[in-house]
Short mmCIF file of C-alpha atoms in Angstrom, two decimals:
data_model
loop_
_atom_site.label_atom_id
_atom_site.label_comp_id
_atom_site.label_asym_id
_atom_site.label_seq_id
_atom_site.Cartn_x
_atom_site.Cartn_y
_atom_site.Cartn_z
CA UNK N 30 -33.30 91.82 124.16
CA UNK N 31 -32.98 89.69 127.29
CA UNK N 32 -31.90 86.65 125.26
CA UNK N 33 -29.27 88.66 123.38
CA UNK N 34 -27.84 90.15 126.57
CA UNK N 35 -27.55 86.70 128.10
CA UNK N 36 -25.57 85.44 125.10
CA UNK N 37 -23.19 88.40 125.44
CA UNK N 38 -22.85 87.69 129.15
CA UNK N 39 -22.04 84.06 128.35
CA UNK N 40 -19.28 85.11 125.95
CA UNK N 41 -17.88 87.72 128.33
CA UNK N 42 -17.75 85.30 131.25
CA UNK N 43 -15.11 83.26 129.48
CA UNK N 44 -12.72 86.19 129.95
CA UNK N 45 -12.81 85.55 133.69
CA UNK N 46 -10.19 82.82 133.40
CA UNK N 47 -8.68 83.44 136.83
CA UNK N 48 -11.93 82.54 138.60
CA UNK N 49 -12.55 79.31 136.73
CA UNK N 50 -16.19 80.29 136.24
CA UNK N 51 -18.00 79.33 133.10
CA UNK N 52 -20.59 81.36 131.24
CA UNK N 53 -24.07 82.34 132.26
CA UNK N 54 -26.70 80.07 130.82
CA UNK N 55 -29.58 81.68 129.06
CA UNK N 56 -33.10 80.33 128.74
CA UNK N 57 -36.30 81.22 127.03
CA UNK N 58 -37.92 82.02 130.37
CA UNK N 59 -35.14 84.37 131.33
CA UNK N 60 -33.40 82.24 133.95
CA UNK N 61 -29.66 82.05 134.22
CA UNK N 62 -27.07 80.06 136.09
CA UNK N 63 -23.33 79.87 136.63
CA UNK N 64 -21.32 76.86 135.51
CA UNK N 65 -18.16 75.44 136.98
CA UNK N 66 -14.92 74.91 135.09
CA UNK N 67 -16.81 73.55 132.12
CA UNK N 68 -19.66 75.43 130.54
CA UNK N 69 -22.37 77.63 131.97
CA UNK N 70 -25.18 75.99 133.89
CA UNK N 71 -28.66 75.62 132.50
CA UNK N 72 -30.63 78.84 132.52
CA UNK N 73 -34.10 78.34 133.94
CA UNK N 74 -36.98 76.83 132.03
CA UNK N 75 -35.74 75.57 128.69
CA UNK N 76 -32.33 77.13 129.28
CA UNK N 77 -29.03 75.93 127.88
CA UNK N 78 -25.55 76.33 129.31
CA UNK N 79 -22.89 78.51 127.75
CA UNK N 80 -19.98 76.64 126.19
CA UNK N 81 -16.88 76.34 128.35
CA UNK N 82 -14.40 76.10 125.48
CA UNK N 83 -15.17 79.23 123.49
CA UNK N 84 -12.60 81.87 122.56
CA UNK N 85 -10.91 83.94 125.26
CA UNK N 86 -11.61 87.66 125.20
CA UNK N 87 -8.56 89.49 123.90
CA UNK N 88 -8.65 93.20 123.20
CA UNK N 89 -10.57 92.77 119.94
CA UNK N 90 -13.20 90.52 121.51
CA UNK N 91 -13.53 92.91 124.43
CA UNK N 92 -14.14 95.90 122.16
CA UNK N 93 -16.64 93.94 120.09
CA UNK N 94 -18.61 92.87 123.15
CA UNK N 95 -18.61 96.41 124.56
CA UNK N 96 -19.96 97.85 121.32
CA UNK N 97 -22.55 95.08 120.93
CA UNK N 98 -23.81 95.56 124.47
CA UNK N 99 -23.86 99.32 123.97
CA UNK N 100 -26.28 98.87 121.09
CA UNK N 101 -28.49 96.62 123.22
CA UNK N 102 -28.88 98.78 126.27
CA UNK N 103 -28.74 102.06 124.38
CA UNK N 104 -32.47 101.92 123.69
CA UNK N 105 -33.22 101.53 127.41
CA UNK N 106 -30.98 104.46 128.28
CA UNK N 107 -32.53 106.63 125.58
CA UNK N 108 -36.01 105.93 126.90
CA UNK N 109 -35.00 106.82 130.47
CA UNK N 110 -33.25 109.95 129.30
CA UNK N 111 -36.20 111.10 127.23
CA UNK N 112 -38.22 111.87 130.35
CA UNK N 113 -35.70 114.51 131.45
CA UNK N 114 -35.39 117.93 129.75
CA UNK N 115 -32.90 117.85 126.90
CA UNK N 116 -29.24 118.83 127.27
CA UNK N 117 -28.18 122.41 127.04
CA UNK N 118 -24.54 123.35 127.18
CA UNK N 119 -25.42 126.90 128.10
CA UNK N 120 -27.60 126.06 131.09
CA UNK N 121 -26.16 125.73 134.58
CA UNK N 122 -27.56 124.04 137.62
CA UNK N 123 -28.59 126.66 140.18
CA UNK N 124 -25.89 126.83 142.81
CA UNK N 125 -24.94 128.92 145.80
CA UNK N 126 -24.49 132.62 145.20
CA UNK N 127 -20.86 133.16 146.02
CA UNK N 128 -17.67 134.61 144.67
CA UNK N 129 -15.38 132.61 142.40
CA UNK N 130 -12.96 132.11 145.28
CA UNK N 131 -15.50 130.30 147.43
CA UNK N 132 -17.67 128.47 144.90
CA UNK N 133 -17.00 124.79 144.42
CA UNK N 134 -14.64 124.33 141.50
CA UNK N 135 -15.87 127.42 139.69
CA UNK N 136 -14.42 127.77 136.20
CA UNK N 137 -12.31 130.87 135.83
CA UNK N 138 -13.61 133.13 133.12
CA UNK N 139 -17.26 132.09 133.41
CA UNK N 140 -19.07 129.66 131.13
CA UNK N 141 -21.61 126.96 131.91
CA UNK N 142 -20.90 125.08 135.09
CA UNK N 143 -22.65 122.25 136.86
CA UNK N 144 -23.37 122.42 140.55
CA UNK N 145 -21.21 120.36 142.88
CA UNK N 146 -24.10 120.02 145.26
CA UNK N 147 -22.64 122.08 148.12
CA UNK N 148 -25.33 124.40 149.38
CA UNK N 149 -23.27 125.98 152.13
CA UNK N 150 -21.82 128.71 149.91
CA UNK N 151 -18.46 128.32 151.66
CA UNK N 152 -15.56 126.21 150.49
CA UNK N 153 -14.34 125.62 154.02
CA UNK N 154 -17.68 124.48 155.44
CA UNK N 155 -18.73 120.84 155.60
CA UNK N 156 -21.46 120.11 153.01
CA UNK N 157 -24.98 119.85 154.32
CA UNK N 158 -27.02 116.70 153.87
CA UNK N 159 -29.04 117.03 150.67
CA UNK N 160 -30.65 114.60 148.22
CA UNK N 161 -34.35 115.42 148.40
CA UNK N 162 -35.00 113.66 151.69
CA UNK N 163 -33.12 110.49 150.81
CA UNK N 164 -30.65 109.07 153.31
CA UNK N 165 -27.07 108.24 152.40
CA UNK N 166 -26.51 104.70 151.10
CA UNK N 167 -24.58 102.40 153.43
CA UNK N 168 -23.78 99.41 151.23
CA UNK N 169 -21.94 100.49 148.08
CA UNK N 170 -20.42 98.59 145.17
CA UNK N 171 -17.69 100.48 143.29
CA UNK N 172 -16.77 99.28 139.80
CA UNK N 173 -13.41 100.97 139.31
CA UNK N 174 -11.41 100.66 136.06
CA UNK N 175 -8.44 100.57 135.75
CA UNK N 176 -7.53 99.30 139.20
CA UNK N 177 -6.74 102.02 141.75
CA UNK N 178 -4.51 99.50 143.53
CA UNK N 179 -2.21 98.71 140.62
CA UNK N 180 -2.47 101.55 138.08
CA UNK N 181 -0.67 104.77 138.98
CA UNK N 182 -2.53 107.99 138.17
CA UNK N 183 -4.38 110.89 139.78
CA UNK N 184 -7.43 108.67 139.42
CA UNK N 185 -5.67 106.20 141.75
CA UNK N 186 -5.18 108.93 144.34
CA UNK N 187 -8.87 109.85 144.17
CA UNK N 188 -10.20 106.35 144.74
CA UNK N 189 -7.73 105.24 147.40
CA UNK N 190 -8.60 108.34 149.42
CA UNK N 191 -12.33 108.04 148.75
CA UNK N 192 -12.53 104.36 149.69
CA UNK N 193 -10.77 105.09 152.99
CA UNK N 194 -13.10 107.97 153.76
CA UNK N 195 -16.20 105.95 152.84
CA UNK N 196 -15.22 103.15 155.20
CA UNK N 197 -14.42 105.62 157.98
CA UNK N 198 -17.87 107.17 157.43
CA UNK N 199 -19.43 103.77 158.18
CA UNK N 200 -20.07 102.51 154.64
CA UNK N 201 -19.67 98.87 153.63
CA UNK N 202 -17.72 99.02 150.37
CA UNK N 203 -17.15 96.32 147.75
CA UNK N 204 -14.68 97.18 144.98
CA UNK N 205 -14.79 95.31 141.65
CA UNK N 206 -11.72 96.07 139.56
CA UNK N 207 -9.66 94.48 136.74
CA UNK N 208 -7.11 91.85 137.84
CA UNK N 209 -5.68 88.88 136.03
CA UNK N 210 -6.63 88.01 132.49
CA UNK N 211 -6.51 84.76 130.55
CA UNK N 212 -2.71 85.09 130.29
CA UNK N 213 -2.17 86.22 133.89
CA UNK N 214 -1.02 89.71 134.80
CA UNK N 215 -0.28 92.22 132.08
CA UNK N 216 3.39 93.24 131.69
CA UNK N 217 4.31 95.33 134.72
CA UNK N 218 1.05 94.39 136.41
CA UNK N 219 0.68 94.02 140.16
CA UNK N 220 -1.33 91.69 142.36
CA UNK N 221 -4.62 93.03 143.71
CA UNK N 222 -5.17 93.18 147.46
CA UNK N 223 -8.12 91.21 148.84
CA UNK N 224 -8.90 94.07 151.21
CA UNK N 225 -8.10 97.77 151.37
CA UNK N 226 -8.78 100.04 154.34
CA UNK N 227 -11.67 97.81 155.40
CA UNK N 228 -13.22 97.52 151.93
CA UNK N 229 -13.51 94.15 150.19
CA UNK N 230 -11.67 93.97 146.85
CA UNK N 231 -12.63 91.48 144.12
CA UNK N 232 -10.66 91.24 140.90
CA UNK N 233 -12.41 90.62 137.60
CA UNK N 234 -10.81 88.91 134.63
CA UNK N 235 -9.12 91.46 132.39
CA UNK N 236 -7.92 92.08 128.85
CA UNK N 237 -5.55 94.75 127.47
CA UNK N 238 -7.15 98.02 126.43
CA UNK N 239 -7.23 98.16 122.62
CA UNK N 240 -4.60 100.66 121.51
CA UNK N 241 -3.22 101.07 125.07
CA UNK N 242 -2.05 97.61 126.02
CA UNK N 243 -0.62 98.47 129.43
CA UNK N 244 -4.08 99.35 130.77
CA UNK N 245 -6.16 96.35 131.90
CA UNK N 246 -9.90 96.53 131.29
CA UNK N 247 -12.62 94.13 132.33
CA UNK N 248 -16.17 93.37 131.30
CA UNK N 249 -16.90 92.09 134.83
CA UNK N 250 -19.49 89.71 133.41
CA UNK N 251 -19.22 86.31 135.09
CA UNK N 252 -21.15 84.23 137.61
CA UNK N 253 -18.42 84.83 140.19
CA UNK N 254 -18.70 88.63 139.95
CA UNK N 255 -22.50 88.46 139.87
CA UNK N 256 -22.53 86.37 143.06
CA UNK N 257 -20.22 88.86 144.79
CA UNK N 258 -22.40 91.83 143.83
CA UNK N 259 -25.70 90.11 144.63
CA UNK N 260 -24.53 88.83 148.03
CA UNK N 261 -23.36 92.34 148.96
CA UNK N 262 -26.98 93.54 148.73
CA UNK N 263 -25.94 97.06 147.64
CA UNK N 264 -27.97 100.21 148.13
CA UNK N 265 -26.19 101.79 145.16
CA UNK N 266 -23.73 100.87 142.38
CA UNK N 267 -21.11 103.41 141.28
CA UNK N 268 -19.06 102.81 138.11
CA UNK N 269 -16.22 104.76 136.53
CA UNK N 270 -16.46 105.89 132.92
CA UNK N 271 -15.45 105.45 130.20
CA UNK N 272 -14.34 101.84 130.09
CA UNK N 273 -15.65 98.30 129.77
CA UNK N 274 -17.01 97.80 133.31
CA UNK N 275 -20.05 100.10 132.87
CA UNK N 276 -21.69 97.31 130.87
CA UNK N 277 -21.64 95.00 133.91
CA UNK N 278 -22.50 97.76 136.36
CA UNK N 279 -25.59 98.70 134.33
CA UNK N 280 -26.65 95.08 133.96
CA UNK N 281 -26.27 94.28 137.67
CA UNK N 282 -28.04 97.49 138.72
CA UNK N 283 -30.99 96.45 136.57
CA UNK N 284 -30.95 92.89 137.89
CA UNK N 285 -30.91 94.11 141.50
CA UNK N 286 -33.12 97.19 140.99
CA UNK N 287 -30.61 99.57 142.60
CA UNK N 288 -29.54 103.06 141.46
CA UNK N 289 -26.56 103.46 139.15
CA UNK N 290 -24.07 106.34 139.42
CA UNK N 291 -21.47 106.87 136.66
CA UNK N 292 -18.48 109.12 137.26
CA UNK N 293 -16.53 110.47 134.28
CA UNK N 294 -12.75 110.49 134.73
CA UNK N 295 -10.88 110.24 131.42
CA UNK N 296 -11.56 112.36 128.36
CA UNK N 297 -10.88 109.50 125.96
CA UNK N 298 -12.42 111.23 122.89
CA UNK N 299 -9.74 113.93 123.06
CA UNK N 300 -7.00 111.29 123.48
CA UNK N 301 -7.92 109.32 120.38
CA UNK N 302 -6.49 111.68 117.70
CA UNK N 303 -3.17 111.78 119.56
CA UNK N 304 -3.13 107.96 119.56
CA UNK N 305 -3.86 107.78 115.84
CA UNK N 306 -7.43 106.67 116.50
CA UNK N 307 -9.30 109.85 115.65
CA UNK N 308 -11.74 107.90 113.50
CA UNK N 309 -13.14 106.34 116.71
CA UNK N 310 -13.99 109.66 118.36
CA UNK N 311 -17.64 109.65 117.30
CA UNK N 312 -18.14 106.05 118.39
CA UNK N 313 -16.53 106.74 121.76
CA UNK N 314 -18.87 109.67 122.39
CA UNK N 315 -21.80 107.43 121.45
CA UNK N 316 -20.64 104.88 124.02
CA UNK N 317 -20.16 107.57 126.70
CA UNK N 318 -23.63 108.93 126.01
CA UNK N 319 -25.11 105.48 126.39
CA UNK N 320 -23.35 104.89 129.71
CA UNK N 321 -24.38 108.19 131.27
CA UNK N 322 -27.92 108.25 129.95
CA UNK N 323 -28.40 104.82 131.57
CA UNK N 324 -27.21 106.13 134.95
CA UNK N 325 -29.44 107.83 137.51
CA UNK N 326 -26.69 110.38 138.16
CA UNK N 327 -23.48 111.45 136.47
CA UNK N 328 -20.57 112.75 138.54
CA UNK N 329 -17.98 114.84 136.69
CA UNK N 330 -14.63 115.65 138.28
CA UNK N 331 -14.65 119.28 137.14
CA UNK N 332 -17.17 121.83 135.89
CA UNK N 333 -15.49 121.73 132.46
CA UNK N 334 -16.01 117.96 132.23
CA UNK N 335 -19.63 118.42 133.23
CA UNK N 336 -20.08 121.03 130.50
CA UNK N 337 -18.47 118.71 127.94
CA UNK N 338 -20.82 115.87 128.88
CA UNK N 339 -23.84 118.17 128.68
CA UNK N 340 -22.76 119.53 125.29
CA UNK N 341 -22.30 115.98 123.99
CA UNK N 342 -25.78 114.99 125.11
CA UNK N 343 -24.55 112.46 127.66
CA UNK N 344 -26.50 114.12 130.47
CA UNK N 345 -28.19 117.41 131.28
CA UNK N 346 -27.77 119.93 134.09
CA UNK N 347 -30.32 118.12 136.24
CA UNK N 348 -28.53 114.77 136.07
CA UNK N 349 -24.91 115.81 136.68
CA UNK N 350 -23.01 116.92 139.77
CA UNK N 351 -19.36 117.79 140.29
CA UNK N 352 -16.97 115.82 142.49
CA UNK N 353 -15.09 118.46 144.50
CA UNK N 354 -11.35 118.75 144.03
CA UNK N 355 -9.26 117.58 146.98
CA UNK N 356 -5.71 116.93 148.11
CA UNK N 357 -3.87 115.61 151.16
CA UNK N 358 -2.19 118.76 152.45
CA UNK N 359 -0.35 116.86 155.18
CA UNK N 360 1.34 114.57 152.69
CA UNK N 361 2.01 117.33 150.15
CA UNK N 362 3.68 120.14 152.02
CA UNK N 363 6.43 122.71 151.34
CA UNK N 364 8.24 121.56 154.49
CA UNK N 365 9.36 118.40 152.63
CA UNK N 366 11.82 120.35 150.44
CA UNK N 367 15.20 118.61 150.26
CA UNK N 368 18.55 119.76 148.77
CA UNK N 369 19.38 116.12 148.02
CA UNK N 370 16.17 115.63 146.07
CA UNK N 371 16.73 118.88 144.21
CA UNK N 372 20.08 117.55 143.03
CA UNK N 373 18.34 114.40 141.81
CA UNK N 374 15.71 116.43 139.99
CA UNK N 375 18.45 118.44 138.32
CA UNK N 376 20.11 115.26 137.10
CA UNK N 377 23.09 115.38 139.45
CA UNK N 378 22.57 111.98 141.05
CA UNK N 379 21.28 108.45 140.35
CA UNK N 380 22.03 108.56 136.65
CA UNK N 381 20.19 111.77 135.77
CA UNK N 382 20.94 113.37 132.41
CA UNK N 383 20.32 116.98 133.36
CA UNK N 384 22.74 119.72 134.39
CA UNK N 385 23.08 120.92 137.96
CA UNK N 386 22.57 124.63 138.57
CA UNK N 387 24.87 124.88 141.54
CA UNK N 388 22.25 126.82 143.47
CA UNK N 389 21.63 129.54 140.87
CA UNK N 390 18.22 130.89 141.96
CA UNK N 391 17.69 132.53 138.56
CA UNK N 392 17.83 129.14 136.83
CA UNK N 393 14.35 127.68 137.41
CA UNK N 394 13.83 124.01 138.12
CA UNK N 395 10.57 123.05 136.43
CA UNK N 396 8.68 119.91 137.41
CA UNK N 397 6.19 117.75 135.53
CA UNK N 398 4.50 114.83 137.29
CA UNK N 399 2.22 112.48 135.42
CA UNK N 400 1.93 109.81 132.79
CA UNK N 401 4.52 109.97 130.02
CA UNK N 402 2.26 109.49 127.03
CA UNK N 403 1.34 111.15 123.77
CA UNK N 404 -1.84 112.82 125.00
CA UNK N 405 0.03 114.79 127.70
CA UNK N 406 1.65 117.13 125.11
CA UNK N 407 5.06 116.96 126.80
CA UNK N 408 6.80 117.85 123.53
CA UNK N 409 5.77 121.48 124.11
CA UNK N 410 8.15 121.75 127.06
CA UNK N 411 11.21 121.37 124.84
CA UNK N 412 10.30 124.67 123.21
CA UNK N 413 9.77 126.23 126.65
CA UNK N 414 13.24 125.17 127.79
CA UNK N 415 14.76 126.83 124.73
CA UNK N 416 13.09 130.14 125.58
CA UNK N 417 13.88 130.29 129.34
CA UNK N 418 17.61 130.75 129.94
CA UNK N 419 19.03 128.24 132.41
CA UNK N 420 15.74 126.41 132.93
CA UNK N 421 15.89 122.71 133.77
CA UNK N 422 13.06 120.21 133.61
CA UNK N 423 12.43 117.17 135.80
CA UNK N 424 9.89 114.61 134.57
CA UNK N 425 8.46 112.29 137.22
CA UNK N 426 6.38 109.43 135.91
CA UNK N 427 6.37 106.58 133.44
CA UNK N 428 4.32 105.58 130.46
CA UNK N 429 4.20 104.22 126.94
CA UNK N 430 5.95 107.23 125.38
CA UNK N 431 8.99 107.19 127.68
CA UNK N 432 11.50 106.12 125.00
CA UNK N 433 10.04 108.60 122.53
CA UNK N 434 10.20 111.48 125.03
CA UNK N 435 13.77 110.68 126.07
CA UNK N 436 14.78 110.87 122.41
CA UNK N 437 12.81 114.09 121.90
CA UNK N 438 14.47 115.82 124.88
CA UNK N 439 17.98 114.53 124.13
CA UNK N 440 20.52 117.33 124.50
CA UNK N 441 18.29 119.42 126.77
CA UNK N 442 18.65 119.88 130.56
CA UNK N 443 15.90 117.34 131.24
CA UNK N 444 15.92 114.56 133.83
CA UNK N 445 13.59 111.58 133.61
CA UNK N 446 13.23 110.06 137.08
CA UNK N 447 10.57 107.46 136.35
CA UNK N 448 7.81 106.76 138.84
CA UNK N 449 8.11 108.08 142.40
CA UNK N 450 5.70 107.15 145.19
CA UNK N 451 4.82 108.07 148.75
CA UNK N 452 7.14 110.39 150.62
CA UNK N 453 9.64 110.42 147.77
CA UNK N 454 7.04 111.96 145.47
CA UNK N 455 6.02 114.54 148.06
CA UNK N 456 9.66 115.53 148.53
CA UNK N 457 10.10 115.88 144.77
CA UNK N 458 7.21 118.33 144.53
CA UNK N 459 8.48 120.45 147.40
CA UNK N 460 12.03 120.59 146.04
CA UNK N 461 11.25 122.18 142.66
CA UNK N 462 10.63 125.84 141.82
CA UNK N 463 7.57 125.60 139.61
CA UNK N 464 5.12 123.05 138.23
CA UNK N 465 4.35 122.93 134.51
CA UNK N 466 1.32 121.23 132.96
CA UNK N 467 1.17 121.30 129.14
CA UNK N 468 -1.67 118.74 128.85
CA UNK N 469 -4.90 119.85 127.18
CA UNK N 470 -6.88 116.69 128.01
CA UNK N 471 -7.13 116.70 131.82
CA UNK N 472 -10.62 116.12 133.18
CA UNK N 473 -9.27 117.61 136.40
CA UNK N 474 -5.52 117.33 137.00
CA UNK N 475 -4.91 116.00 140.51
CA UNK N 476 -1.17 116.53 140.13
CA UNK N 477 -1.79 120.27 139.80
CA UNK N 478 -3.49 120.27 143.20
CA UNK N 479 -0.64 118.24 144.72
CA UNK N 480 1.90 120.73 143.36
CA UNK N 481 -0.08 123.68 144.74
CA UNK N 482 -0.36 122.01 148.16
CA UNK N 483 3.42 121.59 148.03
CA UNK N 484 3.82 125.35 147.65
CA UNK N 485 4.64 125.44 143.93
CA UNK N 486 3.37 128.11 141.56
CA UNK N 487 1.72 126.39 138.59
CA UNK N 488 2.05 127.33 134.94
CA UNK N 489 -0.50 125.32 132.99
CA UNK N 490 -2.42 125.17 129.73
CA UNK N 491 -5.83 126.81 130.06
CA UNK N 492 -7.67 123.64 129.14
CA UNK N 493 -9.80 120.90 130.66
CA UNK N 494 -10.32 120.90 134.40
CA UNK N 495 -6.99 122.51 135.33
CA UNK N 496 -8.34 126.10 135.64
CA UNK N 497 -10.84 124.89 138.25
CA UNK N 498 -8.02 123.33 140.28
CA UNK N 499 -6.06 126.58 140.29
CA UNK N 500 -9.27 128.31 141.29
CA UNK N 501 -7.93 131.85 141.06
CA UNK N 502 -5.71 132.21 137.97
CA UNK N 503 -3.25 135.02 138.38
CA UNK N 504 -3.17 134.57 142.14
CA UNK N 505 -2.66 130.83 142.72
CA UNK N 506 -1.23 130.00 139.29
CA UNK N 507 -0.79 131.19 135.72
CA UNK N 508 -2.52 129.89 132.60
CA UNK N 509 -1.31 130.02 129.01
CA UNK N 510 -3.17 129.33 125.74
CA UNK N 511 -3.01 125.61 124.93
CA UNK N 512 -0.08 124.68 122.71
CA UNK N 513 1.61 128.09 123.01
CA UNK N 514 5.21 127.55 124.13
CA UNK N 515 6.00 131.28 123.84
CA UNK N 516 3.22 132.18 126.29
CA UNK N 517 4.27 129.41 128.69
CA UNK N 518 7.86 130.68 128.63
CA UNK N 519 6.75 134.25 129.28
CA UNK N 520 4.73 133.14 132.32
CA UNK N 521 7.72 131.26 133.74
CA UNK N 522 10.11 134.18 133.18
CA UNK N 523 7.61 136.57 134.75
CA UNK N 524 7.67 134.55 137.98
CA UNK N 525 11.42 133.97 137.98
CA UNK N 526 12.16 137.67 137.49
CA UNK N 527 9.98 138.61 140.47
CA UNK N 528 10.86 136.41 143.49
CA UNK N 529 8.36 138.22 145.73
CA UNK N 530 5.51 137.52 143.30
CA UNK N 531 6.63 133.90 143.03
CA UNK N 532 6.65 133.43 146.80
CA UNK N 533 3.27 135.14 147.12
CA UNK N 534 1.80 132.85 144.45
CA UNK N 535 3.27 129.82 146.22
CA UNK N 536 1.51 130.86 149.44
CA UNK N 537 -1.76 131.45 147.60
CA UNK N 538 -1.52 128.08 145.87
CA UNK N 539 -1.03 126.32 149.19
CA UNK N 540 -3.88 128.28 150.79
CA UNK N 541 -6.23 127.44 147.91
CA UNK N 542 -5.70 123.70 148.25
CA UNK N 543 -5.73 123.73 152.07
CA UNK N 544 -9.49 124.36 151.86
CA UNK N 545 -10.19 121.11 150.01
CA UNK N 546 -9.76 117.78 151.83
CA UNK N 547 -10.62 114.25 150.71
CA UNK N 548 -12.90 113.91 153.72
CA UNK N 549 -14.91 116.95 152.71
CA UNK N 550 -15.13 115.75 149.09
CA UNK N 551 -16.25 112.27 150.13
CA UNK N 552 -18.85 113.61 152.54
CA UNK N 553 -20.32 115.63 149.70
CA UNK N 554 -20.56 112.47 147.58
CA UNK N 555 -22.22 110.55 150.42
CA UNK N 556 -24.51 113.31 151.71
CA UNK N 557 -25.53 115.00 148.47
CA UNK N 558 -24.62 113.14 145.28
CA UNK N 559 -25.58 109.57 146.21
CA UNK N 560 -28.87 110.65 147.85
CA UNK N 561 -29.70 112.51 144.62
CA UNK N 562 -29.27 109.24 142.73
CA UNK N 563 -31.49 107.45 145.24
CA UNK N 564 -34.13 110.15 144.80
CA UNK N 565 -33.94 109.85 140.99
CA UNK N 566 -34.43 106.09 141.21
CA UNK N 567 -37.36 106.60 143.55
CA UNK N 568 -39.05 108.96 141.09
CA UNK N 569 -38.57 106.44 138.26
CA UNK N 570 -38.60 102.95 139.83
CA UNK N 571 -36.17 100.49 138.29
CA UNK N 572 -37.74 97.50 136.61
CA UNK N 573 -35.60 94.37 137.16
CA UNK N 574 -34.08 93.08 133.92
CA UNK N 575 -33.87 89.52 135.25
CA UNK N 576 -34.92 87.77 138.43
CA UNK N 577 -32.19 88.17 141.06
CA UNK N 578 -32.95 84.90 142.83
#
């Protein structure tokens, strides 16, 4: 197994073209070494260097290496997982006895939920230090994919805020994330920073995601990345899932004998049918199971995601915790409302294609913020517009389906504004009447929380993690059956016909999100979740895969 992994590492290292590193060498005695611009160095006793002129890893190579490595370390993960009671989708982790309004990300309507780790029983209280007597790790390596510095998404918001809070809490943070590939930056790509908020940032060679070419992935397997991780001397490695980087994160955690945490952020199996790749759904779940069974702890971003992972056999209630929802309520605030921005959202300025209401309060201005892509189910909103007299829709965001969506909404009062950032985005939220979320694939839905913090009532599909963001459906937002445009339209008309109810819901939405800060969420990760991973590793000591010297 060791020999096979080394050969995969040698092939993967050639994707790291930007660094100039060669492949790992692999030897019969298990040594390894990093080469220069030529091939890999000799690998210990009897070792041979990896070739420096092998094929570059394009998307096909990357997928092949991921699947091959999955098969190799799957047996290790299965063995580790076998010692823990089997998964049960109907079993919940014991949590604090509290009402649905104060429990951490409780799922409206009941169902199995995983504990977030907060034992205080109060959403507004700071989490207590937990983790079975283990202290919080100080030196952390984050493998984050795609890059939170160059790829716009709610995932980006989460990690930029979390990295800042970790550094402010006194942690030494190293971030490994996809950067340049063999052909340089991907179209529309951005340069990585070398430092962010006091954290060191190292880019790994990347390749386009198969089937989603604008997303850079990385195997992170090269001597340069290994040296960075080893010299950091981490207490814990945390990797995002699913993706390609978990392969490297698992390998390095084994080589250094440190705990591995895997956080689940994107429900790729539910995306695949919408991308015409439904035949890969079973294989993707197999890969996700392998990643999370290999980790000492899984972190899900919502109770629903935790339940999905448990049901799929990727983890069980004892090995999963929930990352609390959070939002920056200073940045996203109703006070940012702007008549000028409202005109833009209505299509009355900067080339918009919508129709301006002229201040008609009975003509609702609906807002969607997010990626413009097939899996977001934006097509549903055309039917909603047809059923709500005078309604206008503003779409903020960009993505691979932009041309398709513009054609689909042609002739409707819809404005596509493209990507907005910073204060401009906050002003856009605050200047609309209502936020609509038709997506059925959200693991959480950070944009829903941002809209609520901005004082917008939310009308959303009752799917994924969105109900846990709203927290109190009927009070802080309204849910409709997924895919049901008639029900979505009725919810919107109900709010527009009752201005007092709409204003009350806007206040409740803001109040709900005001209880959840990024600092509080990060402290729960540091004080409860990471110590739980350290405790799990202590109960089952990690055997080094290779010598780290």
